[in-house]
mmCIF file of the C-alpha atoms, coordinates in Angstrom:
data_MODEL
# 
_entry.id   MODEL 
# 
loop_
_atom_site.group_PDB 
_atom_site.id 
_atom_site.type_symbol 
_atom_site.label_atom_id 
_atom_site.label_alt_id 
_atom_site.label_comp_id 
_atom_site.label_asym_id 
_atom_site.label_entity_id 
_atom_site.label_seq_id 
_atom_site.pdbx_PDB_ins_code 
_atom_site.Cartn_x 
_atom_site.Cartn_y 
_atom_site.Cartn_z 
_atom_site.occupancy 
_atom_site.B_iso_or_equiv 
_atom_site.pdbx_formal_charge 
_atom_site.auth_seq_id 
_atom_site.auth_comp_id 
_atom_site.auth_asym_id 
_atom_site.auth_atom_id 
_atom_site.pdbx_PDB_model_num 
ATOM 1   C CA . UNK A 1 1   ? 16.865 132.452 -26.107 1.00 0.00 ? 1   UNK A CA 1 
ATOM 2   C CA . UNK A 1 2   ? 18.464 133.024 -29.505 1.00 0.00 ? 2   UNK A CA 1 
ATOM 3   C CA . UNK A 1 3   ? 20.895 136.450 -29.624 1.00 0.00 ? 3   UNK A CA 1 
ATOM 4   C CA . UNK A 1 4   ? 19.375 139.763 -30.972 1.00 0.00 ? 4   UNK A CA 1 
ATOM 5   C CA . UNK A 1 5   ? 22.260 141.386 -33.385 1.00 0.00 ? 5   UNK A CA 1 
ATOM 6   C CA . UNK A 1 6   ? 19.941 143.415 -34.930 1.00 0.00 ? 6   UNK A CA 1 
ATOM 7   C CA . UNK A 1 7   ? 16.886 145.638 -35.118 1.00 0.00 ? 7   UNK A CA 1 
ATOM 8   C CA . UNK A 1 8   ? 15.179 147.820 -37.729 1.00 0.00 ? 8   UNK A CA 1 
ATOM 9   C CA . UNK A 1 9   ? 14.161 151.366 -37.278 1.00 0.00 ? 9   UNK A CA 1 
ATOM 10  C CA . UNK A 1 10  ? 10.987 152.199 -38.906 1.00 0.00 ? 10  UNK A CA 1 
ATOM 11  C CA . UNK A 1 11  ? 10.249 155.756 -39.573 1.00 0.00 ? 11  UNK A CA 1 
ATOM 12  C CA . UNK A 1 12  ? 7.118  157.522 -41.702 1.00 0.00 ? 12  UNK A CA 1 
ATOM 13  C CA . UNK A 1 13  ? 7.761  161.447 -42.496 1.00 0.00 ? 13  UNK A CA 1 
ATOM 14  C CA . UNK A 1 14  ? 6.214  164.666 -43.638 1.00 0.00 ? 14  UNK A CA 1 
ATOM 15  C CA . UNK A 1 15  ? 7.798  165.874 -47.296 1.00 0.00 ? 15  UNK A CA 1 
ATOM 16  C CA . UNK A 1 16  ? 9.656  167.978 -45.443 1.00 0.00 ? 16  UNK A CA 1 
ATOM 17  C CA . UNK A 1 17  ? 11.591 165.222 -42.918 1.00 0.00 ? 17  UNK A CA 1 
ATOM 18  C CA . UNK A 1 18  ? 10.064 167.958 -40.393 1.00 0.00 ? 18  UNK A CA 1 
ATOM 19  C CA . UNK A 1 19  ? 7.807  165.377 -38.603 1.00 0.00 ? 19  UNK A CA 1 
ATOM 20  C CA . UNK A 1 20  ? 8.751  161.908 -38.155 1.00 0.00 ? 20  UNK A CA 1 
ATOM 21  C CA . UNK A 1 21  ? 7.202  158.942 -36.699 1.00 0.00 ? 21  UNK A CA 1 
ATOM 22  C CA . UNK A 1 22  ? 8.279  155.268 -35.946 1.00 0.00 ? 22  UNK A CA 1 
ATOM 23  C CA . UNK A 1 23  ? 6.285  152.769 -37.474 1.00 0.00 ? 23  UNK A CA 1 
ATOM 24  C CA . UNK A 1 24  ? 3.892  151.508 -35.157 1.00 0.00 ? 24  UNK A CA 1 
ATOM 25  C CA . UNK A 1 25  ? 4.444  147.716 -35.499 1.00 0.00 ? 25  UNK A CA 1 
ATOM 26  C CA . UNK A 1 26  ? 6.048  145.768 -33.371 1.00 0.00 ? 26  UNK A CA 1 
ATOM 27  C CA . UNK A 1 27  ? 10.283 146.017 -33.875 1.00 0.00 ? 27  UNK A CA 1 
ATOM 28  C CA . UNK A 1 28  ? 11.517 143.199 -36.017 1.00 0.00 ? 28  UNK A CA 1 
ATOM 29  C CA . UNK A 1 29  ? 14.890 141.851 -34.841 1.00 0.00 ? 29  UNK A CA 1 
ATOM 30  C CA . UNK A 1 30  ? 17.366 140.186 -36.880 1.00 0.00 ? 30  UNK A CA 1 
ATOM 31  C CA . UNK A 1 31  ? 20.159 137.357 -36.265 1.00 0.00 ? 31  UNK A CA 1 
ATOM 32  C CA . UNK A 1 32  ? 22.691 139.694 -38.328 1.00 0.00 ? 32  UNK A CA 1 
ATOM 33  C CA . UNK A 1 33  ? 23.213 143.010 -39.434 1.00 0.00 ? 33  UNK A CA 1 
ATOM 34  C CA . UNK A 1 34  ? 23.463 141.866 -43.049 1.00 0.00 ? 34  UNK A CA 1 
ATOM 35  C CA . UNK A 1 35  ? 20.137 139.965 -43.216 1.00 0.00 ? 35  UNK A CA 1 
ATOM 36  C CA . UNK A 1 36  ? 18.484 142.870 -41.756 1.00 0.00 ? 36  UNK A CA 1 
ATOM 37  C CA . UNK A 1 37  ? 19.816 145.181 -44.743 1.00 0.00 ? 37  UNK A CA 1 
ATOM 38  C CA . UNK A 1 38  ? 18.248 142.503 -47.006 1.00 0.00 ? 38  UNK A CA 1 
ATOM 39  C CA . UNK A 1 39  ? 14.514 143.261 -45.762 1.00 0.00 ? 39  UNK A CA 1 
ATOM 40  C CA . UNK A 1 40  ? 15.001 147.093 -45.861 1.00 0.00 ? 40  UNK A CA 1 
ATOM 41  C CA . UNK A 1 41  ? 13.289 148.169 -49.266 1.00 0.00 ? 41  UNK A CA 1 
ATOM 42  C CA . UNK A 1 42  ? 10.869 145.600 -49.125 1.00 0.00 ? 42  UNK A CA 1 
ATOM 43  C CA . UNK A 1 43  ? 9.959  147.001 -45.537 1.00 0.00 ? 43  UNK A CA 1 
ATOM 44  C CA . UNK A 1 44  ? 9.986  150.616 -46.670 1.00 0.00 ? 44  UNK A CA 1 
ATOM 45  C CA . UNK A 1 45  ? 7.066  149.853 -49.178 1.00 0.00 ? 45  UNK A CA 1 
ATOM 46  C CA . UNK A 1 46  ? 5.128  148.463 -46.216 1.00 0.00 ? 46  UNK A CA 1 
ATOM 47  C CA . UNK A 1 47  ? 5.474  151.656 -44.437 1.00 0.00 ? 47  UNK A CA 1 
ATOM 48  C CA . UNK A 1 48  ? 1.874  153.649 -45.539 1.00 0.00 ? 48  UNK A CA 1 
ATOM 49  C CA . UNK A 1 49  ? 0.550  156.698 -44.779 1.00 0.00 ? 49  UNK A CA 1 
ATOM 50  C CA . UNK A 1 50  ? 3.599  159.016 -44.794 1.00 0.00 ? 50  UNK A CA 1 
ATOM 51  C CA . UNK A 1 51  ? 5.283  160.583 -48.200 1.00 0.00 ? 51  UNK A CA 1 
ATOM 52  C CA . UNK A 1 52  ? 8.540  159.597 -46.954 1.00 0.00 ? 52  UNK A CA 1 
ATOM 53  C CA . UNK A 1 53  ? 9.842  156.655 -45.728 1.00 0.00 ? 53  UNK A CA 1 
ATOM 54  C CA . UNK A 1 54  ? 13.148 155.685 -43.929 1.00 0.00 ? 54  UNK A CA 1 
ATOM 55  C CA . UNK A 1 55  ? 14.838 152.734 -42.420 1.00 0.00 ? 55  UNK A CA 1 
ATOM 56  C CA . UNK A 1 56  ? 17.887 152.315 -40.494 1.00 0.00 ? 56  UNK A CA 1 
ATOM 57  C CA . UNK A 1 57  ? 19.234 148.702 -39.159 1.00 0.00 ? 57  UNK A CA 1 
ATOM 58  C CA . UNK A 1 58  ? 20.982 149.081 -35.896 1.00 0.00 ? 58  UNK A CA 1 
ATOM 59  C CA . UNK A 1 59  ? 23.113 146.707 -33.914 1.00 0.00 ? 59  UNK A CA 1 
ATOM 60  C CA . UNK A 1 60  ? 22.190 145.445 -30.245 1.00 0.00 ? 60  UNK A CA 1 
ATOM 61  C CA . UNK A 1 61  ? 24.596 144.037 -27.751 1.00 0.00 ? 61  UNK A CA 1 
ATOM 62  C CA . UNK A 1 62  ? 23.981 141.862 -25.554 1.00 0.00 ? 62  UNK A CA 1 
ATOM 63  C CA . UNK A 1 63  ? 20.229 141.424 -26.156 1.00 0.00 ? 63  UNK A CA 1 
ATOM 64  C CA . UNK A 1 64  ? 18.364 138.194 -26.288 1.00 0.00 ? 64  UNK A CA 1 
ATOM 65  C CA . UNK A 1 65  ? 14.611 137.402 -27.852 1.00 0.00 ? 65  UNK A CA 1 
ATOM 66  C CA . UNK A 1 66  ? 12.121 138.663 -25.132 1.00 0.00 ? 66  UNK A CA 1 
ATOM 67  C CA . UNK A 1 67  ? 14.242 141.697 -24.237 1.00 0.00 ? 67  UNK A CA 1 
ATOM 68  C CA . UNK A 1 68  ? 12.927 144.838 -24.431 1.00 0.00 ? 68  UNK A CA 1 
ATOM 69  C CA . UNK A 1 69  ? 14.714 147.215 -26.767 1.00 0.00 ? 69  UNK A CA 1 
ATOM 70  C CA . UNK A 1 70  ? 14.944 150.701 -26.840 1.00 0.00 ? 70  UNK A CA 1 
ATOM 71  C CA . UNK A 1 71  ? 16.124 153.036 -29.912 1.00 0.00 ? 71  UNK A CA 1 
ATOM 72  C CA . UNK A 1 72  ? 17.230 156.321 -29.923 1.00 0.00 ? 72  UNK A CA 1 
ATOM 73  C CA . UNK A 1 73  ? 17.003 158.252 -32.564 1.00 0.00 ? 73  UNK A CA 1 
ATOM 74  C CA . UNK A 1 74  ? 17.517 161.939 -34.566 1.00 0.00 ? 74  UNK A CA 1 
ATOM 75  C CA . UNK A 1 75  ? 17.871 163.103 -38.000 1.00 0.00 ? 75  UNK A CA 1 
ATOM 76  C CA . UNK A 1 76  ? 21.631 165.434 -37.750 1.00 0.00 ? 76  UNK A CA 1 
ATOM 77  C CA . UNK A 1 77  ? 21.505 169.419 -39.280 1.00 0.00 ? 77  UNK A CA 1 
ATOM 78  C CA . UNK A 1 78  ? 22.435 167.451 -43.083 1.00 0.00 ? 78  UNK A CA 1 
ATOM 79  C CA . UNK A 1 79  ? 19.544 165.683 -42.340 1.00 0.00 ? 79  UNK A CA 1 
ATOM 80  C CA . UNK A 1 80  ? 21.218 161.873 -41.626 1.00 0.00 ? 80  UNK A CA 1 
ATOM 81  C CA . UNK A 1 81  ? 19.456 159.805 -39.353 1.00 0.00 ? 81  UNK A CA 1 
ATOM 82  C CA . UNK A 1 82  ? 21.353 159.410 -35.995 1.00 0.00 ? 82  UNK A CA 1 
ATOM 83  C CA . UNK A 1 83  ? 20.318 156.225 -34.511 1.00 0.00 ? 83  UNK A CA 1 
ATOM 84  C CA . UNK A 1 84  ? 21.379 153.817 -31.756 1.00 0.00 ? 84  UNK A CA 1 
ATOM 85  C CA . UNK A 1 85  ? 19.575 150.557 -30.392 1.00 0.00 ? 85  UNK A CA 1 
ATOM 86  C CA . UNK A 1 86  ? 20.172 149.305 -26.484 1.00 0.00 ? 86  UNK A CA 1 
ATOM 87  C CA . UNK A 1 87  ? 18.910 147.003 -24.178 1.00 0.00 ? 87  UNK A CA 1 
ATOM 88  C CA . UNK A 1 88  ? 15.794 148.685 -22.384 1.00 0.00 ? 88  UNK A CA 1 
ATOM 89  C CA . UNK A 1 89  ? 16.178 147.493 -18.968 1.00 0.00 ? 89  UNK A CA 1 
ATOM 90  C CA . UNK A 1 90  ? 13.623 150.591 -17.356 1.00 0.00 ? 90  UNK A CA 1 
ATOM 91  C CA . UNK A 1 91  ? 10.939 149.372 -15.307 1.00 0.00 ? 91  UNK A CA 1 
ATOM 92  C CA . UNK A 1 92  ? 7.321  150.562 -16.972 1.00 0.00 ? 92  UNK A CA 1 
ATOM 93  C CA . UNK A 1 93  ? 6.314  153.739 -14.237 1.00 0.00 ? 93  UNK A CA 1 
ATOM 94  C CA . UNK A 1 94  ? 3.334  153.595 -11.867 1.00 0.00 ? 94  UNK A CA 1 
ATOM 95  C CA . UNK A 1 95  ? 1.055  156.353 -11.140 1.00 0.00 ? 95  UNK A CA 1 
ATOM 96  C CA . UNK A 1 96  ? -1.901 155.509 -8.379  1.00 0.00 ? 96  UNK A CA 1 
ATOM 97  C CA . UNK A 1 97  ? -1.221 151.932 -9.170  1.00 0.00 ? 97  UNK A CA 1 
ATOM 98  C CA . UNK A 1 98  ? -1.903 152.141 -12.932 1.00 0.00 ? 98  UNK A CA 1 
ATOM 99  C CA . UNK A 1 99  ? 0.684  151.536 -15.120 1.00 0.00 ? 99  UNK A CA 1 
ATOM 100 C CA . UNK A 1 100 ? 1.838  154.637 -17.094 1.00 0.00 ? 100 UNK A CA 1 
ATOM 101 C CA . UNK A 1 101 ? 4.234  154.028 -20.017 1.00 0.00 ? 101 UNK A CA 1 
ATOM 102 C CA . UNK A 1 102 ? 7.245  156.322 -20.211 1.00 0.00 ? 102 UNK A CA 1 
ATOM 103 C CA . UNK A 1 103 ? 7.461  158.350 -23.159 1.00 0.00 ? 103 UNK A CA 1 
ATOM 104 C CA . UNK A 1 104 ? 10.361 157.680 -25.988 1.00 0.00 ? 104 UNK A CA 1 
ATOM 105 C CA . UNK A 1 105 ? 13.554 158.721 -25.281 1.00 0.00 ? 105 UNK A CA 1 
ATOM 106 C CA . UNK A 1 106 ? 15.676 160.845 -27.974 1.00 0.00 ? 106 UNK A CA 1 
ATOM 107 C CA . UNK A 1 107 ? 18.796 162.061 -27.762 1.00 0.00 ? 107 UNK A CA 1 
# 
């Protein structure tokens, strides 16, 4: 498994920045930093739907292709987007058997 070292956060937004949400394709992860900052504005433009667009690239320790990653994320009182990228290594929760996927964390 090659290393993750980095991810892109994806988000489409009211005119406002009152309402956010993350893109709903898959996460892309990158093999640097630097050559995920090189796909950002092309990305944005992909991003439809939404009057504003926004992208952050985050690092990830320690995480490999095939692990789950999780990404926390809020915009700060200025309006900055606070964001931070982690291994996800939470087991999916049951309910009666059927699999019940946890909702997103923020922080």
């Amino acid at each position: 498994m090659e290393p993750i070292i980095a991810v892109m956060l994806m988000l489409g937004c009211d005119d406002a920045m009152m309402v956010c949400r993350e893109n709903p394709e898959p996460v892309r992860h990158y093999a640097s930093v630097e050559a995920c900052e090189n796909e950002i504005e092309t990305r944005v433009r992909e991003i439809d739907g939404y009057p504003v667009a926004v992208a952050k690239c985050l690092p990830v320790e320690g995480a490999a292709t095939g692990e789950r990653v999780a990404i926390d994320w809020q915009f700060d009182p200025t309006g900055g987007l606070l964001a931070e990228a982690r291994i996800d290594d939470t087991k999916p929760m049951t309910v009666g058997g059927e699999l019940q996927m946890a909702s997103a964390e923020r922080f």
